[in-house]
Coordinates of C-alpha atoms and ligand atoms in Angstrom, one line a residue:
X1 CA 57.0 -53.3 -5.5
X2 CA 53.9 -51.4 -4.2
X3 CA 53.2 -48.4 -6.2
X4 CA 50.5 -47.2 -3.8
X5 CA 52.3 -46.3 -0.6
X6 CA 49.3 -47.3 1.4
X7 CA 49.8 -51.0 0.3
X8 CA 53.1 -50.7 2.3
X9 CA 50.9 -50.1 5.4
X10 CA 49.9 -53.7 5.2
X11 CA 53.4 -55.2 4.7
X12 CA 54.0 -55.7 8.3
X13 CA 50.6 -57.2 9.0
X14 CA 49.4 -60.7 8.7
X15 CA 47.0 -60.3 5.8
X16 CA 44.7 -63.1 4.6
X17 CA 42.7 -63.1 1.4
X18 CA 39.6 -65.1 2.1
X19 CA 39.1 -66.1 -1.5
X20 CA 39.7 -69.0 -3.8
X21 CA 39.7 -66.8 -6.8
X22 CA 43.0 -66.9 -8.7
X23 CA 42.1 -63.6 -10.3
X24 CA 41.9 -61.8 -6.9
X25 CA 45.1 -63.4 -5.8
X26 CA 46.8 -62.2 -9.0
X27 CA 45.5 -58.6 -8.8
X28 CA 46.5 -58.2 -5.2
X29 CA 49.9 -59.8 -5.5
X30 CA 50.7 -57.7 -8.6
X31 CA 49.8 -54.6 -6.5
X32 CA 52.6 -55.6 -4.2
X33 CA 50.5 -56.9 -1.3
X34 CA 51.9 -59.8 0.7
X35 CA 49.2 -62.2 2.0
X36 CA 48.2 -65.7 2.7
X37 CA 45.2 -67.3 0.9
X38 CA 42.6 -69.1 3.0
X39 CA 39.5 -69.7 0.8
X40 CA 36.3 -69.1 2.7
X41 CA 33.8 -71.9 3.4
X42 CA 30.9 -69.5 3.6
X43 CA 28.1 -70.8 1.4
X44 CA 26.8 -68.0 -0.9
X45 CA 23.2 -68.6 0.0
X46 CA 22.0 -65.4 1.5
X47 CA 18.4 -64.4 0.6
X48 CA 18.8 -62.0 -2.3
X49 CA 15.3 -60.7 -1.9
X50 CA 16.0 -59.5 1.6
X51 CA 18.6 -56.9 0.3
X52 CA 17.5 -53.4 -0.8
X53 CA 19.9 -53.5 -3.7
X54 CA 22.2 -56.0 -5.4
X55 CA 25.4 -54.3 -4.2
X56 CA 24.2 -54.7 -0.6
X57 CA 24.0 -58.5 -1.2
X58 CA 27.5 -58.6 -2.6
X59 CA 28.9 -56.6 0.3
X60 CA 27.2 -58.8 2.9
X61 CA 28.4 -62.0 1.1
X62 CA 32.0 -60.5 1.0
X63 CA 31.7 -59.7 4.7
X64 CA 30.5 -63.2 5.6
X65 CA 33.2 -64.8 3.6
X66 CA 35.9 -62.8 5.4
X67 CA 34.3 -63.3 8.9
X68 CA 34.1 -67.0 8.4
X69 CA 37.9 -67.2 7.7
X70 CA 38.7 -64.8 10.6
X71 CA 36.7 -66.9 13.1
X72 CA 38.1 -70.2 11.8
X73 CA 41.7 -69.0 12.0
X74 CA 41.1 -67.5 15.5
X75 CA 39.5 -70.7 16.7
X76 CA 42.4 -72.8 15.4
X77 CA 45.3 -71.1 17.1
X78 CA 43.7 -68.2 19.1
X79 CA 45.5 -65.8 16.9
X80 CA 43.4 -64.2 14.1
X81 CA 45.2 -62.6 11.2
X82 CA 45.4 -58.8 11.4
X83 CA 43.5 -58.2 8.3
X84 CA 41.1 -60.5 6.3
X85 CA 39.9 -59.4 2.9
X86 CA 36.8 -60.9 1.4
X87 CA 35.1 -60.1 -1.9
X88 CA 32.1 -61.1 -3.9
X89 CA 31.4 -60.4 -7.6
X90 CA 27.9 -60.5 -9.1
X91 CA 26.4 -59.4 -12.3
X92 CA 22.9 -57.8 -12.5
X93 CA 20.7 -57.6 -15.4
X94 CA 16.9 -57.1 -15.6
X95 CA 16.7 -56.9 -11.8
X96 CA 18.3 -60.4 -11.5
X97 CA 21.5 -61.2 -9.7
X98 CA 23.8 -63.6 -11.6
X99 CA 26.6 -65.5 -9.8
X100 CA 28.7 -68.3 -11.1
X101 CA 26.8 -70.7 -13.4
X102 CA 26.1 -74.2 -12.0
X103 CA 26.4 -75.9 -15.4
X104 CA 26.5 -75.3 -19.1
X105 CA 22.7 -74.7 -19.4
X106 CA 22.9 -72.2 -16.6
X107 CA 25.8 -70.5 -18.4
X108 CA 23.7 -70.3 -21.5
X109 CA 20.8 -68.8 -19.6
X110 CA 23.1 -66.1 -18.2
X111 CA 24.9 -65.3 -21.4
X112 CA 21.6 -65.1 -23.3
X113 CA 20.4 -62.5 -20.7
X114 CA 23.5 -60.5 -21.3
X115 CA 23.5 -60.8 -25.1
X116 CA 23.3 -57.4 -26.8
X117 CA 22.6 -55.6 -23.6
X118 CA 24.2 -53.5 -20.9
X119 CA 24.6 -54.9 -17.5
X120 CA 26.2 -54.0 -14.2
X121 CA 29.0 -55.8 -12.4
X122 CA 29.2 -55.2 -8.7
X123 CA 32.0 -56.4 -6.4
X124 CA 31.4 -56.1 -2.7
X125 CA 34.6 -56.0 -0.6
X126 CA 35.1 -56.4 3.1
X127 CA 38.3 -55.4 4.9
X128 CA 38.2 -56.9 8.4
X129 CA 40.6 -55.9 11.1
X130 CA 40.8 -58.4 13.8
X131 CA 42.1 -58.3 17.3
X132 CA 41.8 -60.3 20.5
X133 CA 39.8 -58.7 23.3
X134 CA 39.3 -60.6 26.5
X135 CA 40.1 -63.9 24.9
X136 CA 37.5 -63.3 22.2
X137 CA 37.9 -62.4 18.6
X138 CA 36.9 -58.8 18.0
X139 CA 36.5 -57.5 14.4
X140 CA 36.1 -54.1 12.8
X141 CA 34.5 -54.3 9.4
X142 CA 35.0 -51.9 6.6
X143 CA 32.9 -52.5 3.5
X144 CA 32.5 -51.0 0.1
X145 CA 31.3 -51.8 -3.4
X146 CA 32.2 -50.8 -6.9
X147 CA 29.9 -50.9 -10.0
X148 CA 31.1 -51.3 -13.6
X149 CA 28.9 -51.2 -16.6
X150 CA 29.5 -53.7 -19.4
X151 CA 27.8 -54.0 -22.7
X152 CA 27.8 -57.2 -24.8
X153 CA 27.6 -57.2 -28.6
X154 CA 24.7 -59.1 -30.1
X155 CA 26.1 -62.7 -30.4
X156 CA 24.9 -65.7 -32.3
X157 CA 23.7 -68.9 -30.6
X158 CA 26.6 -70.6 -32.2
X159 CA 29.1 -68.3 -30.7
X160 CA 27.6 -68.5 -27.3
X161 CA 27.8 -72.3 -27.3
X162 CA 31.4 -72.2 -28.6
X163 CA 32.3 -69.9 -25.7
X164 CA 30.5 -72.1 -23.2
X165 CA 32.2 -75.2 -24.6
X166 CA 35.6 -73.5 -23.9
X167 CA 34.8 -74.1 -20.2
X168 CA 35.7 -70.5 -19.4
X169 CA 32.3 -69.4 -18.0
X170 CA 32.0 -71.9 -15.2
X171 CA 33.9 -70.2 -12.4
X172 CA 33.0 -66.6 -13.3
X173 CA 30.2 -64.4 -12.2
X174 CA 27.7 -63.9 -15.0
X175 CA 29.3 -66.8 -16.9
X176 CA 32.1 -64.9 -18.6
X177 CA 35.7 -63.8 -18.0
X178 CA 36.4 -60.4 -19.4
X179 CA 40.1 -60.8 -19.0
X180 CA 40.3 -63.8 -21.4
X181 CA 38.1 -65.2 -24.2
X182 CA 35.1 -63.4 -22.8
X183 CA 36.7 -60.1 -23.6
X184 CA 35.7 -60.8 -27.2
X185 CA 32.0 -60.6 -26.3
X186 CA 32.3 -57.1 -24.8
X187 CA 31.4 -54.0 -26.8
X188 CA 32.4 -51.5 -24.0
X189 CA 33.2 -51.2 -20.4
X190 CA 32.4 -48.1 -18.3
X191 CA 34.2 -48.1 -15.0
X192 CA 36.9 -50.1 -13.3
X193 CA 37.9 -53.1 -15.5
X194 CA 39.5 -55.0 -12.6
X195 CA 36.2 -54.7 -10.7
X196 CA 34.7 -56.9 -13.4
X197 CA 37.6 -59.4 -13.1
X198 CA 36.8 -59.7 -9.4
X199 CA 38.6 -57.0 -7.4
X200 CA 38.3 -53.2 -7.5
X201 CA 41.9 -52.4 -6.8
X202 CA 41.6 -48.7 -7.2
X203 CA 38.7 -48.3 -4.8
X204 CA 40.5 -50.7 -2.4
X205 CA 43.6 -48.5 -2.3
X206 CA 41.4 -45.4 -1.7
X207 CA 39.7 -47.2 1.2
X208 CA 43.1 -48.1 2.7
X209 CA 44.1 -44.5 2.5
X210 CA 41.0 -43.6 4.5
X211 CA 41.8 -46.3 7.0
X212 CA 45.6 -45.7 7.3
X213 CA 46.0 -42.0 6.8
X214 CA 49.7 -41.8 7.3
X215 CA 51.0 -39.8 10.2
X216 CA 53.8 -37.4 9.5
X217 CA 56.9 -39.6 9.2
X218 CA 59.1 -37.3 11.3
X219 CA 56.7 -37.5 14.2
X220 CA 56.7 -41.2 14.1
X221 CA 60.5 -41.5 14.0
X222 CA 60.8 -39.4 17.1
X223 CA 58.9 -41.9 19.0
X224 CA 61.0 -44.6 20.8
X225 CA 59.3 -47.8 19.9
X226 CA 60.2 -49.7 23.1
X227 CA 58.6 -47.0 25.2
X228 CA 55.1 -47.3 23.8
X229 CA 52.7 -49.6 25.5
X230 CA 51.5 -52.4 23.3
X231 CA 48.1 -51.7 21.9
X232 CA 45.7 -54.5 21.4
X233 CA 42.9 -52.8 19.5
X234 CA 41.9 -52.0 16.0
X235 CA 40.4 -48.7 16.8
X236 CA 43.3 -47.0 15.1
X237 CA 44.6 -48.7 12.1
X238 CA 47.6 -46.8 11.0
X239 CA 50.7 -48.7 12.3
X240 CA 54.3 -48.1 12.1
X241 CA 55.6 -51.6 12.4
X242 CA 54.4 -55.0 13.6
X243 CA 51.2 -57.0 13.6
X244 CA 48.0 -55.8 15.1
X245 CA 46.3 -58.6 16.8
X246 CA 49.2 -60.2 18.5
X247 CA 49.2 -58.8 22.1
X248 CA 52.9 -58.8 22.1
X249 CA 53.0 -57.1 18.7
X250 CA 54.4 -53.8 17.8
X251 CA 53.2 -50.3 18.3
X252 CA 50.4 -48.6 16.5
X253 CA 50.0 -45.0 15.7
X254 CA 47.7 -43.2 13.3
X255 CA 44.7 -41.0 12.9
X256 CA 42.5 -40.0 15.8
X257 CA 42.9 -41.9 19.0
X258 CA 45.9 -43.9 17.7
X259 CA 47.9 -40.8 17.0
X260 CA 46.9 -39.6 20.4
X261 CA 48.3 -42.8 22.0
X262 CA 51.5 -42.3 20.2
X263 CA 51.7 -38.6 21.2
X264 CA 51.1 -39.4 24.9
X265 CA 53.9 -41.9 24.7
X266 CA 56.2 -39.4 23.1
X267 CA 55.4 -36.8 25.7
X268 CA 56.2 -39.2 28.5
X269 CA 59.6 -39.6 26.9
X270 CA 60.3 -36.0 26.4
X271 CA 59.7 -36.0 22.7
X272 CA 58.1 -33.0 21.0
X273 CA 54.3 -33.2 20.6
X274 CA 53.4 -33.9 17.0
X275 CA 50.7 -32.0 15.1
X276 CA 47.6 -33.9 14.0
X277 CA 47.5 -35.1 10.4
X278 CA 46.8 -32.3 8.0
X279 CA 43.0 -32.3 7.4
X280 CA 43.2 -31.8 3.6
X281 CA 39.9 -33.4 2.8
X282 CA 38.1 -31.4 5.5
X283 CA 39.6 -28.1 4.2
X284 CA 38.5 -29.0 0.7
X285 CA 35.0 -29.7 2.0
X286 CA 34.9 -26.3 3.8
X287 CA 35.7 -24.6 0.6
X288 CA 33.4 -26.8 -1.5
X289 CA 30.8 -24.1 -2.0
X290 CA 33.3 -21.9 -3.7
X291 CA 34.1 -24.6 -6.2
X292 CA 30.4 -25.1 -7.0
X293 CA 29.9 -21.4 -7.5
X294 CA 32.9 -21.1 -9.8
X295 CA 31.5 -23.9 -11.9
X296 CA 28.0 -22.3 -11.9
X297 CA 29.4 -19.0 -13.0
X298 CA 31.6 -20.3 -15.7
X299 CA 28.6 -22.2 -17.1
X300 CA 26.3 -19.2 -16.9
X301 CA 28.8 -17.1 -18.7
X302 CA 29.1 -19.8 -21.3
X303 CA 32.8 -20.2 -20.9
X304 CA 32.7 -23.8 -21.9
X305 CA 30.6 -23.0 -25.0
X306 CA 33.2 -20.5 -26.1
X307 CA 36.1 -22.9 -25.5
X308 CA 34.2 -25.7 -27.2
X309 CA 34.1 -23.8 -30.4
X310 CA 37.5 -22.1 -30.3
X311 CA 40.5 -23.2 -28.3
X312 CA 43.0 -22.5 -27.0
X313 CA 42.1 -18.9 -26.1
X314 CA 43.9 -16.5 -23.8
X315 CA 42.0 -15.0 -20.9
X316 CA 41.6 -11.6 -22.7
X317 CA 40.1 -13.4 -25.7
X318 CA 37.6 -15.3 -23.5
X319 CA 36.8 -12.1 -21.7
X320 CA 35.9 -10.5 -25.0
X321 CA 33.7 -13.4 -26.0
X322 CA 31.7 -13.4 -22.7
X323 CA 31.7 -9.7 -22.3
X324 CA 33.5 -9.7 -18.9
X325 CA 36.5 -8.1 -17.3
X326 CA 39.9 -9.5 -18.3
X327 CA 41.1 -9.7 -14.7
X328 CA 37.9 -11.4 -13.4
X329 CA 37.8 -13.8 -16.4
X330 CA 41.5 -14.8 -15.8
X331 CA 40.7 -15.6 -12.2
X332 CA 37.7 -17.6 -13.1
X333 CA 39.5 -19.6 -15.8
X334 CA 42.4 -20.4 -13.4
X335 CA 39.8 -21.6 -10.8
X336 CA 38.3 -23.9 -13.5
X337 CA 41.8 -25.2 -14.3
X338 CA 42.3 -26.0 -10.6
X339 CA 38.9 -27.8 -10.5
X340 CA 40.0 -29.9 -13.5
X341 CA 37.4 -28.4 -15.8
X342 CA 39.9 -26.6 -18.1
X343 CA 43.4 -27.1 -19.2
X344 CA 46.0 -24.3 -19.5
X345 CA 48.6 -24.4 -22.2
X346 CA 51.0 -21.9 -23.6
X347 CA 48.4 -21.1 -26.2
X348 CA 45.7 -20.4 -23.6
X349 CA 42.8 -22.2 -22.1
X350 CA 40.9 -25.2 -23.4
X351 CA 38.1 -27.4 -22.2
X352 CA 38.7 -30.8 -20.7
X353 CA 36.7 -33.6 -22.3
X354 CA 34.3 -33.6 -19.4
X355 CA 33.7 -29.9 -19.7
X356 CA 33.0 -30.2 -23.5
X357 CA 30.7 -33.1 -23.0
X358 CA 28.7 -32.0 -20.0
X359 CA 29.2 -28.3 -19.4
X360 CA 28.7 -26.7 -22.8
X361 CA 25.1 -25.9 -23.3
X362 CA 24.7 -28.1 -26.4
X363 CA 25.5 -31.7 -26.8
X364 CA 23.6 -34.9 -26.0
X365 CA 24.9 -35.3 -22.5
X366 CA 24.9 -31.6 -21.5
X367 CA 24.3 -30.9 -17.8
X368 CA 24.4 -27.1 -18.5
X369 CA 20.6 -26.9 -17.7
X370 CA 21.1 -28.7 -14.4
X371 CA 24.0 -26.5 -13.4
X372 CA 21.9 -23.3 -14.2
X373 CA 19.0 -24.7 -12.3
X374 CA 21.2 -25.4 -9.3
X375 CA 22.6 -21.9 -9.5
X376 CA 19.3 -20.1 -9.8
X377 CA 17.2 -22.4 -7.6
X378 CA 18.9 -24.9 -5.4
X379 CA 21.6 -22.5 -4.3
X380 CA 18.9 -20.2 -2.8
X381 CA 17.0 -23.1 -1.2
X382 CA 20.2 -24.3 0.5
X383 CA 20.7 -21.0 2.1
X384 CA 17.7 -22.0 4.1
X385 CA 19.1 -25.3 5.2
X386 CA 19.6 -24.2 8.8
X387 CA 15.9 -23.2 9.1
X388 CA 14.8 -26.5 7.6
X389 CA 17.0 -28.4 10.0
X390 CA 15.8 -26.5 13.0
X391 CA 12.1 -26.5 12.1
X392 CA 11.8 -29.7 10.2
X393 CA 11.0 -30.5 6.5
X394 CA 8.8 -28.2 4.6
X395 CA 9.5 -25.3 7.0
X396 CA 10.9 -23.3 4.1
X397 CA 7.8 -23.9 2.0
X398 CA 6.9 -21.2 -0.4
X399 CA 10.3 -19.9 -1.2
X400 CA 10.7 -17.4 -3.9
X401 CA 7.4 -16.4 -5.6
X402 CA 7.9 -16.8 -9.3
X403 CA 7.1 -13.9 -11.6
X404 CA 4.5 -15.2 -14.0
X405 CA 6.3 -13.5 -16.9
X406 CA 9.3 -15.6 -16.0
X407 CA 7.4 -18.9 -15.5
X408 CA 7.9 -20.0 -19.2
X409 CA 11.6 -19.5 -18.7
X410 CA 11.5 -21.3 -15.4
X411 CA 9.6 -24.3 -17.0
X412 CA 12.2 -24.4 -19.8
X413 CA 15.0 -24.2 -17.4
X414 CA 13.5 -27.0 -15.3
X415 CA 13.1 -29.1 -18.4
X416 CA 16.7 -28.6 -19.5
X417 CA 17.8 -29.7 -16.0
X418 CA 15.7 -32.8 -16.0
X419 CA 16.6 -33.6 -19.6
X420 CA 20.3 -33.6 -18.8
X421 CA 19.9 -35.8 -15.8
X422 CA 17.5 -38.2 -17.5
X423 CA 19.8 -38.6 -20.5
X424 CA 22.6 -39.7 -18.2
X425 CA 20.5 -42.4 -16.4
X426 CA 17.7 -43.3 -19.0
X427 CA 19.6 -46.2 -20.5
X428 CA 20.3 -47.7 -17.1
X429 CA 16.7 -47.2 -16.0
X430 CA 15.4 -48.8 -19.3
X431 CA 17.6 -51.8 -19.1
X432 CA 17.8 -52.5 -15.4
X433 CA 14.9 -55.0 -15.8
X434 CA 13.8 -56.9 -18.8
X435 CA 10.7 -55.0 -19.9
X436 CA 10.2 -56.8 -23.2
X437 CA 6.9 -58.3 -22.1
X438 CA 5.3 -54.9 -22.1
X439 CA 4.1 -53.6 -25.5
X440 CA 3.0 -50.2 -24.2
X441 CA 4.3 -47.9 -21.5
X442 CA 3.2 -44.6 -20.1
X443 CA 5.8 -42.3 -18.5
X444 CA 4.0 -40.2 -16.1
X445 CA 5.6 -36.8 -15.7
X446 CA 7.9 -38.0 -18.5
X447 CA 8.9 -34.4 -19.4
X448 CA 11.0 -34.2 -22.5
X449 CA 10.7 -37.9 -23.3
X450 CA 14.4 -38.8 -22.7
X451 CA 13.4 -42.0 -20.9
X452 CA 10.6 -42.7 -23.4
X453 CA 13.3 -42.6 -26.2
X454 CA 15.4 -45.2 -24.4
X455 CA 12.5 -47.4 -23.7
X456 CA 11.4 -47.3 -27.4
X457 CA 15.0 -47.9 -28.5
X458 CA 15.6 -50.8 -26.2
X459 CA 12.2 -52.5 -26.8
X460 CA 11.3 -52.5 -30.4
X461 CA 7.7 -53.7 -29.8
X462 CA 7.0 -51.0 -27.2
X463 CA 4.9 -47.8 -27.7
X464 CA 5.5 -45.1 -25.2
X465 CA 3.2 -42.3 -24.1
X466 CA 4.7 -39.3 -22.3
X467 CA 2.0 -37.8 -20.0
X468 CA 2.8 -34.4 -18.6
X469 CA 1.4 -31.0 -18.0
X470 CA 0.4 -28.9 -21.1
X471 CA 2.9 -26.2 -20.1
X472 CA 5.6 -28.7 -20.2
X473 CA 4.6 -30.4 -23.4
X474 CA 4.5 -27.1 -25.2
X475 CA 8.3 -27.1 -25.2
X476 CA 9.1 -30.7 -25.9
X477 CA 9.9 -30.2 -29.6
X478 CA 13.3 -28.7 -29.0
X479 CA 14.4 -31.7 -27.0
X480 CA 13.6 -34.3 -29.7
X481 CA 16.5 -35.9 -31.5
X482 CA 16.3 -34.5 -35.1
X483 CA 13.5 -32.2 -33.9
X484 CA 10.7 -34.8 -33.9
X485 CA 9.8 -37.7 -31.7
X486 CA 10.0 -41.3 -32.8
X487 CA 6.9 -42.9 -34.3
X488 CA 6.4 -45.0 -31.3
X489 CA 6.4 -42.1 -28.9
X490 CA 3.4 -39.8 -28.3
X491 CA 3.0 -36.9 -26.0
X492 CA -0.3 -36.5 -24.1
X493 CA -1.1 -33.4 -22.1
X494 CA -2.7 -33.9 -18.7
X495 CA -2.4 -33.8 -14.9
X496 CA -1.8 -37.2 -13.4
X497 CA -3.8 -36.2 -10.3
X498 CA -6.9 -35.1 -12.2
X499 CA -7.0 -36.4 -15.8
X500 CA -7.7 -39.8 -17.0
X501 CA -4.4 -41.7 -17.3
X502 CA -3.6 -43.1 -20.8
X503 CA -4.0 -46.8 -21.1
X504 CA -0.7 -48.8 -20.9
X505 CA 0.7 -52.1 -19.8
X506 CA 3.6 -50.5 -17.9
X507 CA 3.4 -47.2 -15.9
X508 CA 6.7 -45.4 -15.3
X509 CA 7.3 -43.0 -12.4
X510 CA 10.8 -41.7 -12.7
X511 CA 11.8 -39.1 -10.1
X512 CA 8.2 -38.2 -9.4
X513 CA 7.2 -39.6 -6.1
X514 CA 9.8 -37.9 -3.9
X515 CA 8.3 -34.6 -5.0
X516 CA 5.0 -35.3 -3.3
X517 CA 3.8 -35.8 0.3
X518 CA 2.3 -39.1 1.4
X519 CA -1.4 -38.3 0.8
X520 CA -0.7 -37.3 -2.8
X521 CA 1.6 -40.3 -3.4
X522 CA -1.3 -42.5 -2.3
X523 CA -3.7 -40.6 -4.5
X524 CA -1.5 -41.1 -7.5
X525 CA -0.7 -44.7 -6.9
X526 CA -4.3 -45.4 -6.2
X527 CA -5.3 -43.9 -9.6
X528 CA -2.5 -45.7 -11.4
X529 CA -3.3 -49.0 -9.7
X530 CA -6.9 -48.7 -10.7
X531 CA -5.9 -48.1 -14.3
X532 CA -3.3 -50.8 -14.5
X533 CA -4.6 -54.2 -15.6
X534 CA -3.6 -57.4 -13.7
X535 CA -0.2 -58.5 -15.1
X536 CA 0.7 -54.9 -15.9
X537 CA 3.5 -53.2 -14.2
X538 CA 4.8 -50.1 -12.5
X539 CA 8.4 -49.0 -12.7
X540 CA 9.6 -46.5 -10.1
X541 CA 13.0 -44.8 -10.2
X542 CA 14.0 -42.7 -7.3
X543 CA 16.9 -41.4 -5.3
X544 CA 16.3 -42.8 -1.9
X545 CA 17.4 -41.9 1.6
X546 CA 18.5 -45.4 2.7
X547 CA 20.6 -45.6 5.7
X548 CA 23.2 -47.8 4.1
X549 CA 26.5 -46.2 5.1
X550 CA 28.1 -47.3 1.8
X551 CA 25.6 -45.2 -0.1
X552 CA 25.7 -42.3 2.4
X553 CA 27.6 -39.9 0.2
X554 CA 25.4 -40.3 -2.8
X555 CA 22.3 -40.1 -0.6
X556 CA 23.4 -37.0 1.1
X557 CA 22.5 -34.5 -1.7
X558 CA 19.1 -36.2 -2.1
X559 CA 18.3 -36.2 1.6
X560 CA 19.2 -32.6 2.1
X561 CA 17.4 -31.4 -1.0
X562 CA 14.3 -33.1 0.2
X563 CA 14.6 -31.2 3.5
X564 CA 14.7 -27.8 1.9
X565 CA 12.2 -28.4 -0.9
X566 CA 8.8 -26.8 -0.4
X567 CA 7.0 -30.2 -0.7
X568 CA 7.6 -33.9 -1.0
X569 CA 9.6 -36.1 1.2
X570 CA 12.6 -38.4 1.1
X571 CA 11.8 -42.1 1.4
X572 CA 13.8 -45.3 1.7
X573 CA 13.8 -48.1 -0.8
X574 CA 11.8 -50.2 1.6
X575 CA 9.2 -47.4 1.9
X576 CA 8.8 -47.3 -1.9
X577 CA 8.4 -51.1 -1.9
X578 CA 5.7 -50.9 0.8
X579 CA 3.9 -48.2 -1.1
X580 CA 3.7 -50.3 -4.2
X581 CA 2.5 -53.3 -2.3
X582 CA -0.1 -51.3 -0.5
X583 CA -1.5 -50.4 -3.9
X584 CA -1.8 -53.9 -5.2
X585 CA 1.6 -54.4 -6.9
X586 CA 3.3 -57.7 -6.1
X587 CA 6.7 -59.4 -6.9
X588 CA 8.4 -56.1 -6.4
X589 CA 11.9 -56.4 -7.8
X590 CA 14.6 -54.0 -6.9
X591 CA 17.7 -52.9 -8.8
X592 CA 20.2 -50.0 -8.5
X593 CA 21.4 -47.8 -11.3
X594 CA 23.9 -45.0 -11.8
X595 CA 26.4 -46.3 -9.2
X596 CA 23.7 -47.0 -6.7
X597 CA 22.4 -43.4 -6.7
X598 CA 19.1 -44.4 -8.3
X599 CA 16.8 -47.0 -6.7
X600 CA 14.6 -48.9 -9.2
X601 CA 11.5 -51.0 -8.4
X602 CA 9.4 -53.0 -10.8
X603 CA 6.1 -54.3 -9.4
X604 CA 3.4 -56.4 -11.1
X605 CA -0.3 -55.6 -10.7
X606 CA -2.0 -58.5 -8.9
X607 CA -5.5 -59.5 -9.8
X608 CA -8.0 -57.9 -7.4
X609 CA -9.0 -60.4 -4.6
Ligands
LIG701 O1 35.0 -61.1 -16.1 C1 35.1 -61.8 -15.1 N1 34.1 -61.9 -14.1 C2 34.2 -62.6 -13.0 C3 35.3 -63.4 -12.8 C4 35.5 -64.2 -11.5 O2 34.2 -64.7 -11.1 C5 34.3 -65.1 -9.7 C6 33.1 -64.5 -9.0 O3 32.7 -65.3 -8.0 P1 32.9 -65.0 -6.5 O4 32.8 -63.6 -6.2 O5 31.9 -65.9 -5.8 O6 34.4 -65.5 -6.2 P2 34.9 -67.0 -6.2 O7 35.7 -67.2 -7.4 O8 33.9 -68.0 -5.9 O9 36.0 -67.0 -5.0 P3 35.6 -66.7 -3.4 O10 36.6 -67.4 -2.6 O11 35.6 -65.3 -3.2 O12 34.2 -67.3 -3.1 C7 35.6 -64.5 -9.2 O13 36.5 -65.5 -9.1 C8 36.1 -63.6 -10.3 O14 37.5 -63.5 -10.4 C9 36.4 -63.3 -13.7 O15 37.4 -64.0 -13.6 N2 36.2 -62.5 -14.8

């Protein structure tokens, strides 16, 4: 039984799983998919260093696995399957990619790296549609990846070896099987569990929905099957019945051109023209700004704070607490229910878990500051997007001139926004690479010290200096856990363009460089490189504007923000790597964090020639 109707779209196709993994076979067959298994012969030897991020490596390997099977099957009997699915699972820790261990020692090496730490598991998936064009195999590749975060407990050597001796690690990425004995090593999992096991079923189904957006059933039924010309193309993937790549196969009808083909056929037969698929996603996008504004307003009026303290409350009670009209408050609360931020019961409204955790103004992972900053600042900047697009980046420079009386408030607001964002990603930034060789670090522009705290927590030998402008450091006390910083963290006021940089083995630039134009980035890296001793390091964390289509959605906000901001510029991961190399940093290692939204680079200062 296929619970996801979209799986049914594949039931009439010849589907091949290009994998020897028994887990993938089990996950897909339990989802109701019917397929053949043809293990790929592709050797997993792609050059990892040539990929901008680990997930890109996993996606490419998955694609090559699937393409190898499609080509081999086509060569054998000149009839490729309709769909070939390939996947590749990797584990990343400390900037390294771990695959399946080659022997017990290798398994021990991997498990020791994971011991007591958080790591990421990426599965790259390729869904390849095949067809025959002019006697040649033609393929249409759809790729995606999924990231899951896993943390291991701290485990004794004895336990590690006992686990290795069980034999379980040997055919598993990272040397453990979370679904079996390896589950005992795991403290927590954030994200899709099946992704760790080897196949992100949920994301796969969503991709299929994108590919096979179902046409209105009635429309399809009106079409006489035998009157439609056979279509030998994969351009439109939504079919009604029959295999795709067999030239004598059945009809196809679906989104875009495919639906059009079906419609033309129907018209020729006197059937009624069918409307296009309902563009629900597009309409949601068109209205997206209203959703953001409802969220901003509810945050600003502290609706989530009120409902965190007391709930459920009726609209009139909330209106009383936030000093607003009953009618307006009721509308806003209902909008928040529709957006999944509140729940409505007979007793009244209450926060969802996400709202309490992230939208109330207190709490460790509050994003209230970020929301307020977006409402007061980003919203206005984005009204000038059209100008920025027409005239190019920096055309909207200047923007609102800030009232000096308000600048303290603005600084605090900025700090709250950055603090919320940093708290969410700091652990991932601190643990993406093994930084234990550094005993001192300096976080340039480290603001409230959120990342400094994670570094100090993760590396017990490390002392961390937060270097930031005096105006910023004036307010840091209210962001320290328990009201004071840890003993190993110090705050030093200064301007990284002018003042002498504190001495450190590792310099950290987290979300700093995008804010500056090239000449200032060179000036800063030049100063930093001059201060950093050979063997010392630089850690950069940035949102990038890479052109990888898989990351396009998460890049979008960063790319557009950089267009409307008064200074700075978006850069790709490769540009950041070049910049570090130009300033004497070598062996630049790359990792991704926060679901690929953050690009991390660790470079080592080479000895001057
Ligand atoms: O917790 C778990 N983590 C990983 C696995 C299994 O590990 C392998 C990953 O290797 P790969 O992606 O290269 O896949 P292969 O097994 O080699 O099959 P291919 O034909 O695709 O090359 C994968 O089998 C996961 O299921 C696990 O079981 N648990």
